[in-house]
Amino acid sequence: MKFTDGRRRVVIEDVTPQIDAGSHPVRRIVGDEVQVSAAIYADGHDLLAARILYHHRTERRWRSAPLKADGNDVWRGSFPVDRIGGWSFTVQGWIDRFETWAHDLKKRLDAQTTGRGLNISAAESDPRDIALVFRSGAMLVHEASLRARGADARRLLDAASLLDRLAQDKTTPYEYPFSPEIHQLMATYADLRRATEFEPELPVMADRERACFSAWYEMFPRSASAIPGQHGTFADVEKQLPQIARMGFDVLYLPPIHPIGRAFRKGPNNSAVAGPDAVGSPWAIGDREAIPCGIGNVKQNDDCGGHKSIHPQLGTFADFDRLVQSAKTHGMEIALDIAFQCSPDHPWLAEHPNWFQIRPDGSIQYAENPPKKYQDIYPLNFESADWRRLWGELYSVFEFWIERGVRVFRVDNPHTKALPFWEWCLDKLNTKYPDVIFLAEAFTRPHVMYGLAKRGFTQSYTYFTWRNTKAELTSYLEEITRPPVSEFFRPNFWPNTPDILHKTLQEGGRPAFMLRLVLAATLSSNYGIYGPAYELTENRPAKPAPGKTESEEYLNSEKYEIRQRDRNAPDSLVPLITLLNGIRRANPALHANESLRFHAIDNPNLLCYSKSTANFGNTILIAVNLDPFHEQTGWTDLDLDAIGVLAQRDFAVEDLLNGKNYMWRDRRNYVALQPGIQPAHIFRIVR
Amino acid sequence: MKFTDGRRRVVIEDVTPQIDAGSHPVRRIVGDEVQVSAAIYADGHDLLAARILYHHRTERRWRSAPLKADGNDVWRGSFPVDRIGGWSFTVQGWIDRFETWAHDLKKRLDAQTTGRGLNISAAESDPRDIALVFRSGAMLVHEASLRARGADARRLLDAASLLDRLAQDKTTPYEYPFSPEIHQLMATYADLRRATEFEPELPVMADRERACFSAWYEMFPRSASAIPGQHGTFADVEKQLPQIARMGFDVLYLPPIHPIGRAFRKGPNNSAVAGPDAVGSPWAIGDREAIPCGIGNVKQNDDCGGHKSIHPQLGTFADFDRLVQSAKTHGMEIALDIAFQCSPDHPWLAEHPNWFQIRPDGSIQYAENPPKKYQDIYPLNFESADWRRLWGELYSVFEFWIERGVRVFRVDNPHTKALPFWEWCLDKLNTKYPDVIFLAEAFTRPHVMYGLAKRGFTQSYTYFTWRNTKAELTSYLEEITRPPVSEFFRPNFWPNTPDILHKTLQEGGRPAFMLRLVLAATLSSNYGIYGPAYELTENRPAKPAPGKTESEEYLNSEKYEIRQRDRNAPDSLVPLITLLNGIRRANPALHANESLRFHAIDNPNLLCYSKSTANFGNTILIAVNLDPFHEQTGWTDLDLDAIGVLAQRDFAVEDLLNGKNYMWRDRRNYVALQPGIQPAHIFRIVR
């Protein structure tokens, strides 16, 4: 009941951070201080006290952290999330009876000495009043002593006795009787019986650092063989690990590794007819005949050949386990692609036809976007009457691979699976395996994208690929790197993917690949590329679909065929990538996005921005030429506060891309950038 | 449980209007359409439908109103609050299976005719697919027929049969089979089993119109006698009603009418010593010896001489009742001042000493602001152990006067009484007596002021008195007339009160009184003046308190003595007041604040703003000279969209203050205003 004790006079409102009235957690990194604010007030003029109550979800006892008044009834404080996983916090406020009393007493004592000057009448400076106030105080301190133990209790009891004695002492003027230590003790043993607690408790998810700082490399294992024409294996990928690690990537992300359906298999360039050698799309998941159930090292389950199986041509579970281990020794993690959809040969179609939509003729509904049919793909039906078992099975897919050592997942098209499912599934997984990272491939409308992030995805793909102009980049980045979005949504910027070769890259060629790489790697602390197509600046698009004039698909897309490439070919971007990843690692300013600020520069083709750690320990100032064709020049108008530089002063900058040093001065400085040669300045401000 | 049915795929977020996650109602006027918006979305590409569910608190059944998609997953609609009192609403959304089906079918039918041109393969335009789709549709329509009754059910059954027949008909091409009427029926009998409802239900309070459009006149009844030196009575007030009504006021507000304490009674100019003739402050409430309990027309209660009694010199309950009735016949209402505090002679001190703070010597604590003592006033202790009875008694004070016909209260210093008390008390009163209006005299910090408004006060005093410059007025008005504040906070602007004679009036004299009157009456749809001090432009302040250089108190304040005045003295502002109140009544644009827009004008002493009704049926454009000493001139730069005027066009304006007509043109127009003579233009745009 709201009014069980009407004497709780303190009101608490506007507690931050919170998302949708506490329905979803804000996301932080383990070790962060969570900054908390709240409006806390009561009637009248009593002094208040307040604190944060917080605990890790697994802890029974609440911990507390102080809140301090910051003017206009707003209180601020912070608490550390020193363990990975889910946390809760709330705010507690109460009337600080003792400080109110002390404040009142001090005013009386002041008046006692200055009273005559202020024209206070005799009655008003009556020392008997002060004696009464001393007695009230003695009662407060005595009560606190009953809440304390041991030495503290004795000290408070002594303080109460002192006040009582003073109250009886008729010698005036009185003096203020208490030391700061007594005030500290009174705060420690505050009377919380009528404290107000904000409801509901607000959730915070503390992720590991890689959740917000990671460099991803996507590659198709089947293209990894060094022998021309041969299907690549996990062992072939293993051989490339040293080079990928040298480039500076943290996460090696593999498209689905499961058996690929045979029925309606797609041929090269997404052709409806596949030749006998066609390898098919890894996203057409499932071939129940590829993996004999319960044989060999595959456990007995009703998913043989499905999401818990490995495509036989890639290798065995032992090969996979070795790859996972080997990646670790190179400081990388393997990310799996979880695509909850089935080929016609997936075991779920046979075992659980009720997990799919059934057509009136009893057949299972394949994917359609009328009039187009995608008969190689069967979507799951989240309105299945058997939804509980479906949810359980999908959850178990993640758990299966987690138990095999996978800690990073890229989730395919999460926006075509029910949001309540993700909320349930990711909460369960985040609770049990808080170190697991989920990247949502949600190329969809903003509300849906953000809705998925709120429901537990650690990172998300973004619209970065389609944000190319200065205005587009500025407004998008300002949206996603600031509250409320930044509280729950962590961008991961991809200049390309196997599905998306943007026009900018198609037309801008190598200089465009360079500038988009710099943008992705520095605007967003999480970024990734699909290689070796990126290193090799592959930019030939597929033939446009009938009726269209453009395509964002790759020509001879690796989605449908094996593409063996040499990422060390002449003109490869490997050196630039290696340099950029090195710069990212060495400069903590680039490990997060919240400090991102754009700076004015008087050329629409130049983008200028900075990132900084707290107190400007590390500050990176970047200028990028967005035009892949022409040199662009311009004058900055720097926001000096954002980079911790004083007005009218020289400051040294080191260009981390070419090692050169410059002296800059004040707000206005000259920039000239040549596409393909020097696409950007990445300045570290030398302090 | 959150996931009792995981098949509810629709997500609803960001429902507006809401205050603090539904903790407090937004306030509207009966007859308003409440504009609702929400983000509503689901996974995938199914079409959604959504509606508002709403009801008056006293209604069992929910009513519904449509929501329409307005782009980017935001849905909008409205519902009428056609009864006074509390309402609840929520938003419901669901997958519109039938419209999704129809959309899919139409795409197939289009492809059937245009397929060859689009290079669709034979398999993809297979008419057997369409037959299957027809059969799916027949099932949907048949299910809907089972939810319908009578003729509707028969029509749906027929439609389902038609589809079934068509599905068996092998003659192609098919055509789209349904009329808009069938679509309408399918919407009416939608399948809501898996609909999502937003939680919590959100409250709306519908007040009567006077809650947001009112002109208040404050006067001291004891000064109302026409006979010099004689204590005024309710009968004397009654005699003034015709004139006050003629001035155009709606609410006649009387300071507390209860017996006044005798102990420590204050004399003229707040002097500590009161002579035998001193009438005391009406806010020092209570004299248990003034009213013999249970005698005469006073009912037996433990409040004789307190908040439910009338000061004997003002008259009897019969006199009071007649005043209330008489005001009604003049189109006005009597507002009482409820000040929850006690004089030393209040019956509560004797009957309920535990409702007050007790000092260590057993005495009851009077009001203090050390070193100042206010021994004529005893504040209530909202932390009393007997708080439930205290709350009940305070509630009963309102109810006592409500039952006597009072429907408007001005509540004195509500910010010194516990906020949970107000939340409880006003919710109870607003529920039982939804036509009662409460004006909060909360001159305090913004959070507390807004916190009181959220907890049920209908209107509130504001900082208007202390907002005098263009910048101050603009930023303050923009804060309080726009969401979120305008959702729950209704300003009532007072250029003066018996407590506050601002420096602007003290120094600016009659011209300042004129301009502040125009500002109050037009910036805020609720305003009031304390008269006849205002009409007579009384501007002599009291002597500053010791140590101060200024005072905002009136000299010879009416709070402590009888002040008989003639509001029709030469130079009285009665004509201007009458004119302004007439303009207010005649122009609905001035009946609310949400349309207020400020317009640029190139002189810091000129303030230009407009208000308009929906669709610009009535538009008022105002320019005020904020300088009481000098003529000010300037050129406007009007926001034409805000006043419904086309660029590059002439438009006629009529100055409602002097009846003159002008032709204005486009954005830039010339204004010259002379203090004291023409303090402002109040233009009606002639259409």
PDB file of C-alpha atoms in Angstrom, chain A residues 106-246:
ATOM      1  CA  LYS A 106      23.871  27.018  14.838  1.00  0.00           C
ATOM      2  CA  LYS A 107      21.451  29.722  13.769  1.00  0.00           C
ATOM      3  CA  ARG A 108      20.374  30.155  17.375  1.00  0.00           C
ATOM      4  CA  LEU A 109      23.959  30.289  18.576  1.00  0.00           C
ATOM      5  CA  ASP A 110      24.794  32.860  15.909  1.00  0.00           C
ATOM      6  CA  ALA A 111      21.839  34.963  17.012  1.00  0.00           C
ATOM      7  CA  GLN A 112      22.999  34.637  20.623  1.00  0.00           C
ATOM      8  CA  THR A 113      26.195  36.506  19.754  1.00  0.00           C
ATOM      9  CA  THR A 114      24.976  38.779  16.963  1.00  0.00           C
ATOM     10  CA  GLY A 115      21.397  39.070  18.138  1.00  0.00           C
ATOM     11  CA  ARG A 116      21.592  42.563  19.505  1.00  0.00           C
ATOM     12  CA  GLY A 117      22.856  43.871  16.185  1.00  0.00           C
ATOM     13  CA  LEU A 118      19.961  42.219  14.403  1.00  0.00           C
ATOM     14  CA  ASN A 119      17.494  43.869  16.701  1.00  0.00           C
ATOM     15  CA  ILE A 120      16.348  40.588  18.202  1.00  0.00           C
ATOM     16  CA  SER A 121      14.199  41.040  21.240  1.00  0.00           C
ATOM     17  CA  ALA A 122      15.195  39.561  24.555  1.00  0.00           C
ATOM     18  CA  ALA A 123      12.519  36.905  24.301  1.00  0.00           C
ATOM     19  CA  GLU A 124      13.915  35.806  20.997  1.00  0.00           C
ATOM     20  CA  SER A 125      17.442  35.225  22.229  1.00  0.00           C
ATOM     21  CA  ASP A 126      16.243  33.512  25.388  1.00  0.00           C
ATOM     22  CA  PRO A 127      18.983  31.074  26.463  1.00  0.00           C
ATOM     23  CA  ARG A 128      16.283  28.796  27.851  1.00  0.00           C
ATOM     24  CA  ASP A 129      15.345  28.055  24.238  1.00  0.00           C
ATOM     25  CA  ILE A 130      18.846  26.864  23.552  1.00  0.00           C
ATOM     26  CA  ALA A 131      18.723  24.628  26.585  1.00  0.00           C
ATOM     27  CA  LEU A 132      15.547  23.063  25.208  1.00  0.00           C
ATOM     28  CA  VAL A 133      17.212  22.580  21.846  1.00  0.00           C
ATOM     29  CA  PHE A 134      20.150  20.877  23.564  1.00  0.00           C
ATOM     30  CA  ARG A 135      17.727  18.528  25.223  1.00  0.00           C
ATOM     31  CA  SER A 136      16.050  17.715  21.882  1.00  0.00           C
ATOM     32  CA  GLY A 137      19.474  17.002  20.453  1.00  0.00           C
ATOM     33  CA  ALA A 138      20.380  14.787  23.361  1.00  0.00           C
ATOM     34  CA  MET A 139      17.312  12.689  22.611  1.00  0.00           C
ATOM     35  CA  LEU A 140      18.300  12.342  18.949  1.00  0.00           C
ATOM     36  CA  VAL A 141      21.851  11.335  19.793  1.00  0.00           C
ATOM     37  CA  HIS A 142      20.683   8.926  22.441  1.00  0.00           C
ATOM     38  CA  GLU A 143      18.341   7.240  19.968  1.00  0.00           C
ATOM     39  CA  ALA A 144      21.211   6.885  17.501  1.00  0.00           C
ATOM     40  CA  SER A 145      23.357   5.308  20.201  1.00  0.00           C
ATOM     41  CA  LEU A 146      20.756   2.564  20.495  1.00  0.00           C
ATOM     42  CA  ARG A 147      21.193   1.784  16.779  1.00  0.00           C
ATOM     43  CA  ALA A 148      24.989   1.649  17.139  1.00  0.00           C
ATOM     44  CA  ARG A 149      27.224  -1.019  18.685  1.00  0.00           C
ATOM     45  CA  GLY A 150      30.435  -1.103  20.660  1.00  0.00           C
ATOM     46  CA  ALA A 151      32.693   1.934  20.663  1.00  0.00           C
ATOM     47  CA  ASP A 152      30.388   3.890  18.370  1.00  0.00           C
ATOM     48  CA  ALA A 153      27.484   3.376  20.728  1.00  0.00           C
ATOM     49  CA  ARG A 154      29.581   4.512  23.668  1.00  0.00           C
ATOM     50  CA  ARG A 155      30.761   7.641  21.894  1.00  0.00           C
ATOM     51  CA  LEU A 156      27.207   8.568  20.983  1.00  0.00           C
ATOM     52  CA  LEU A 157      26.008   7.907  24.486  1.00  0.00           C
ATOM     53  CA  ASP A 158      28.758  10.203  25.795  1.00  0.00           C
ATOM     54  CA  ALA A 159      27.734  12.880  23.294  1.00  0.00           C
ATOM     55  CA  ALA A 160      24.111  12.651  24.416  1.00  0.00           C
ATOM     56  CA  SER A 161      25.151  12.964  28.038  1.00  0.00           C
ATOM     57  CA  LEU A 162      27.296  15.973  27.230  1.00  0.00           C
ATOM     58  CA  LEU A 163      24.303  17.690  25.642  1.00  0.00           C
ATOM     59  CA  ASP A 164      22.105  16.882  28.597  1.00  0.00           C
ATOM     60  CA  ARG A 165      24.680  18.350  30.980  1.00  0.00           C
ATOM     61  CA  LEU A 166      25.054  21.451  28.832  1.00  0.00           C
ATOM     62  CA  ALA A 167      21.276  21.876  28.787  1.00  0.00           C
ATOM     63  CA  GLN A 168      21.330  22.064  32.559  1.00  0.00           C
ATOM     64  CA  ASP A 169      24.300  24.389  32.640  1.00  0.00           C
ATOM     65  CA  LYS A 170      22.995  27.874  33.021  1.00  0.00           C
ATOM     66  CA  THR A 171      26.278  29.477  31.964  1.00  0.00           C
ATOM     67  CA  THR A 172      25.813  31.177  28.644  1.00  0.00           C
ATOM     68  CA  PRO A 173      26.738  31.836  25.901  1.00  0.00           C
ATOM     69  CA  TYR A 174      26.563  28.305  24.648  1.00  0.00           C
ATOM     70  CA  GLU A 175      28.912  26.991  21.994  1.00  0.00           C
ATOM     71  CA  TYR A 176      28.341  24.450  19.287  1.00  0.00           C
ATOM     72  CA  PRO A 177      29.088  21.180  21.048  1.00  0.00           C
ATOM     73  CA  PHE A 178      29.900  18.592  18.355  1.00  0.00           C
ATOM     74  CA  SER A 179      32.920  17.520  16.366  1.00  0.00           C
ATOM     75  CA  PRO A 180      32.738  16.352  12.732  1.00  0.00           C
ATOM     76  CA  GLU A 181      33.251  12.821  14.058  1.00  0.00           C
ATOM     77  CA  ILE A 182      29.928  12.951  15.905  1.00  0.00           C
ATOM     78  CA  HIS A 183      28.255  14.176  12.720  1.00  0.00           C
ATOM     79  CA  GLN A 184      29.803  11.260  10.858  1.00  0.00           C
ATOM     80  CA  LEU A 185      28.548   8.811  13.477  1.00  0.00           C
ATOM     81  CA  MET A 186      25.070  10.337  13.384  1.00  0.00           C
ATOM     82  CA  ALA A 187      25.038   9.888   9.596  1.00  0.00           C
ATOM     83  CA  THR A 188      26.185   6.276   9.942  1.00  0.00           C
ATOM     84  CA  TYR A 189      23.448   5.504  12.444  1.00  0.00           C
ATOM     85  CA  ALA A 190      20.729   7.582  10.789  1.00  0.00           C
ATOM     86  CA  ASP A 191      17.103   6.893  11.583  1.00  0.00           C
ATOM     87  CA  LEU A 192      15.850   5.176   8.406  1.00  0.00           C
ATOM     88  CA  ARG A 193      12.471   4.078   9.711  1.00  0.00           C
ATOM     89  CA  ARG A 194      10.706   6.696   7.606  1.00  0.00           C
ATOM     90  CA  ALA A 195      13.068   6.655   4.653  1.00  0.00           C
ATOM     91  CA  THR A 196      11.505   6.586   1.215  1.00  0.00           C
ATOM     92  CA  GLU A 197      12.790   4.183  -1.422  1.00  0.00           C
ATOM     93  CA  PHE A 198      12.285   4.819  -5.101  1.00  0.00           C
ATOM     94  CA  GLU A 199      10.335   2.112  -6.866  1.00  0.00           C
ATOM     95  CA  PRO A 200      10.906   0.092  -8.956  1.00  0.00           C
ATOM     96  CA  GLU A 201      14.476  -1.088  -8.510  1.00  0.00           C
ATOM     97  CA  LEU A 202      16.372  -0.192 -11.651  1.00  0.00           C
ATOM     98  CA  PRO A 203      18.488  -2.721 -13.547  1.00  0.00           C
ATOM     99  CA  VAL A 204      22.041  -2.282 -14.838  1.00  0.00           C
ATOM    100  CA  MET A 205      23.941  -4.844 -16.923  1.00  0.00           C
ATOM    101  CA  ALA A 206      27.706  -4.839 -16.486  1.00  0.00           C
ATOM    102  CA  ASP A 207      29.377  -6.384 -19.510  1.00  0.00           C
ATOM    103  CA  ARG A 208      33.006  -7.243 -20.012  1.00  0.00           C
ATOM    104  CA  GLU A 209      35.156  -4.711 -21.820  1.00  0.00           C
ATOM    105  CA  ARG A 210      34.966  -6.364 -25.233  1.00  0.00           C
ATOM    106  CA  ALA A 211      31.245  -5.576 -25.267  1.00  0.00           C
ATOM    107  CA  CYS A 212      32.160  -1.975 -25.964  1.00  0.00           C
ATOM    108  CA  PHE A 213      35.618  -2.215 -27.490  1.00  0.00           C
ATOM    109  CA  SER A 214      36.143  -4.792 -30.205  1.00  0.00           C
ATOM    110  CA  ALA A 215      37.414  -5.185 -33.742  1.00  0.00           C
ATOM    111  CA  TRP A 216      35.649  -7.889 -35.720  1.00  0.00           C
ATOM    112  CA  TYR A 217      36.849  -9.786 -38.757  1.00  0.00           C
ATOM    113  CA  GLU A 218      34.321 -11.804 -40.726  1.00  0.00           C
ATOM    114  CA  MET A 219      35.435 -14.583 -43.028  1.00  0.00           C
ATOM    115  CA  PHE A 220      34.018 -17.671 -44.687  1.00  0.00           C
ATOM    116  CA  PRO A 221      35.897 -20.743 -43.471  1.00  0.00           C
ATOM    117  CA  ARG A 222      35.081 -22.615 -46.654  1.00  0.00           C
ATOM    118  CA  SER A 223      37.121 -20.049 -48.606  1.00  0.00           C
ATOM    119  CA  ALA A 224      40.137 -20.483 -46.339  1.00  0.00           C
ATOM    120  CA  SER A 225      41.953 -23.283 -48.121  1.00  0.00           C
ATOM    121  CA  ALA A 226      45.287 -22.460 -49.708  1.00  0.00           C
ATOM    122  CA  ILE A 227      44.689 -25.163 -52.335  1.00  0.00           C
ATOM    123  CA  PRO A 228      42.810 -23.722 -55.294  1.00  0.00           C
ATOM    124  CA  GLY A 229      39.220 -24.985 -55.585  1.00  0.00           C
ATOM    125  CA  GLN A 230      39.333 -26.945 -52.351  1.00  0.00           C
ATOM    126  CA  HIS A 231      36.648 -26.492 -49.648  1.00  0.00           C
ATOM    127  CA  GLY A 232      38.251 -24.755 -46.699  1.00  0.00           C
ATOM    128  CA  THR A 233      38.205 -26.195 -43.174  1.00  0.00           C
ATOM    129  CA  PHE A 234      38.536 -25.039 -39.574  1.00  0.00           C
ATOM    130  CA  ALA A 235      42.152 -26.179 -39.845  1.00  0.00           C
ATOM    131  CA  ASP A 236      42.651 -23.790 -42.770  1.00  0.00           C
ATOM    132  CA  VAL A 237      41.173 -20.959 -40.706  1.00  0.00           C
ATOM    133  CA  GLU A 238      43.523 -21.879 -37.888  1.00  0.00           C
ATOM    134  CA  LYS A 239      46.468 -21.308 -40.214  1.00  0.00           C
ATOM    135  CA  GLN A 240      45.278 -17.755 -40.891  1.00  0.00           C
ATOM    136  CA  LEU A 241      44.875 -16.877 -37.217  1.00  0.00           C
ATOM    137  CA  PRO A 242      48.375 -15.432 -36.779  1.00  0.00           C
ATOM    138  CA  GLN A 243      47.890 -13.002 -39.650  1.00  0.00           C
ATOM    139  CA  ILE A 244      44.406 -11.941 -38.551  1.00  0.00           C
ATOM    140  CA  ALA A 245      45.693 -11.447 -35.021  1.00  0.00           C
ATOM    141  CA  ARG A 246      48.603  -9.386 -36.366  1.00  0.00           C
TER     142      ARG A 246
END
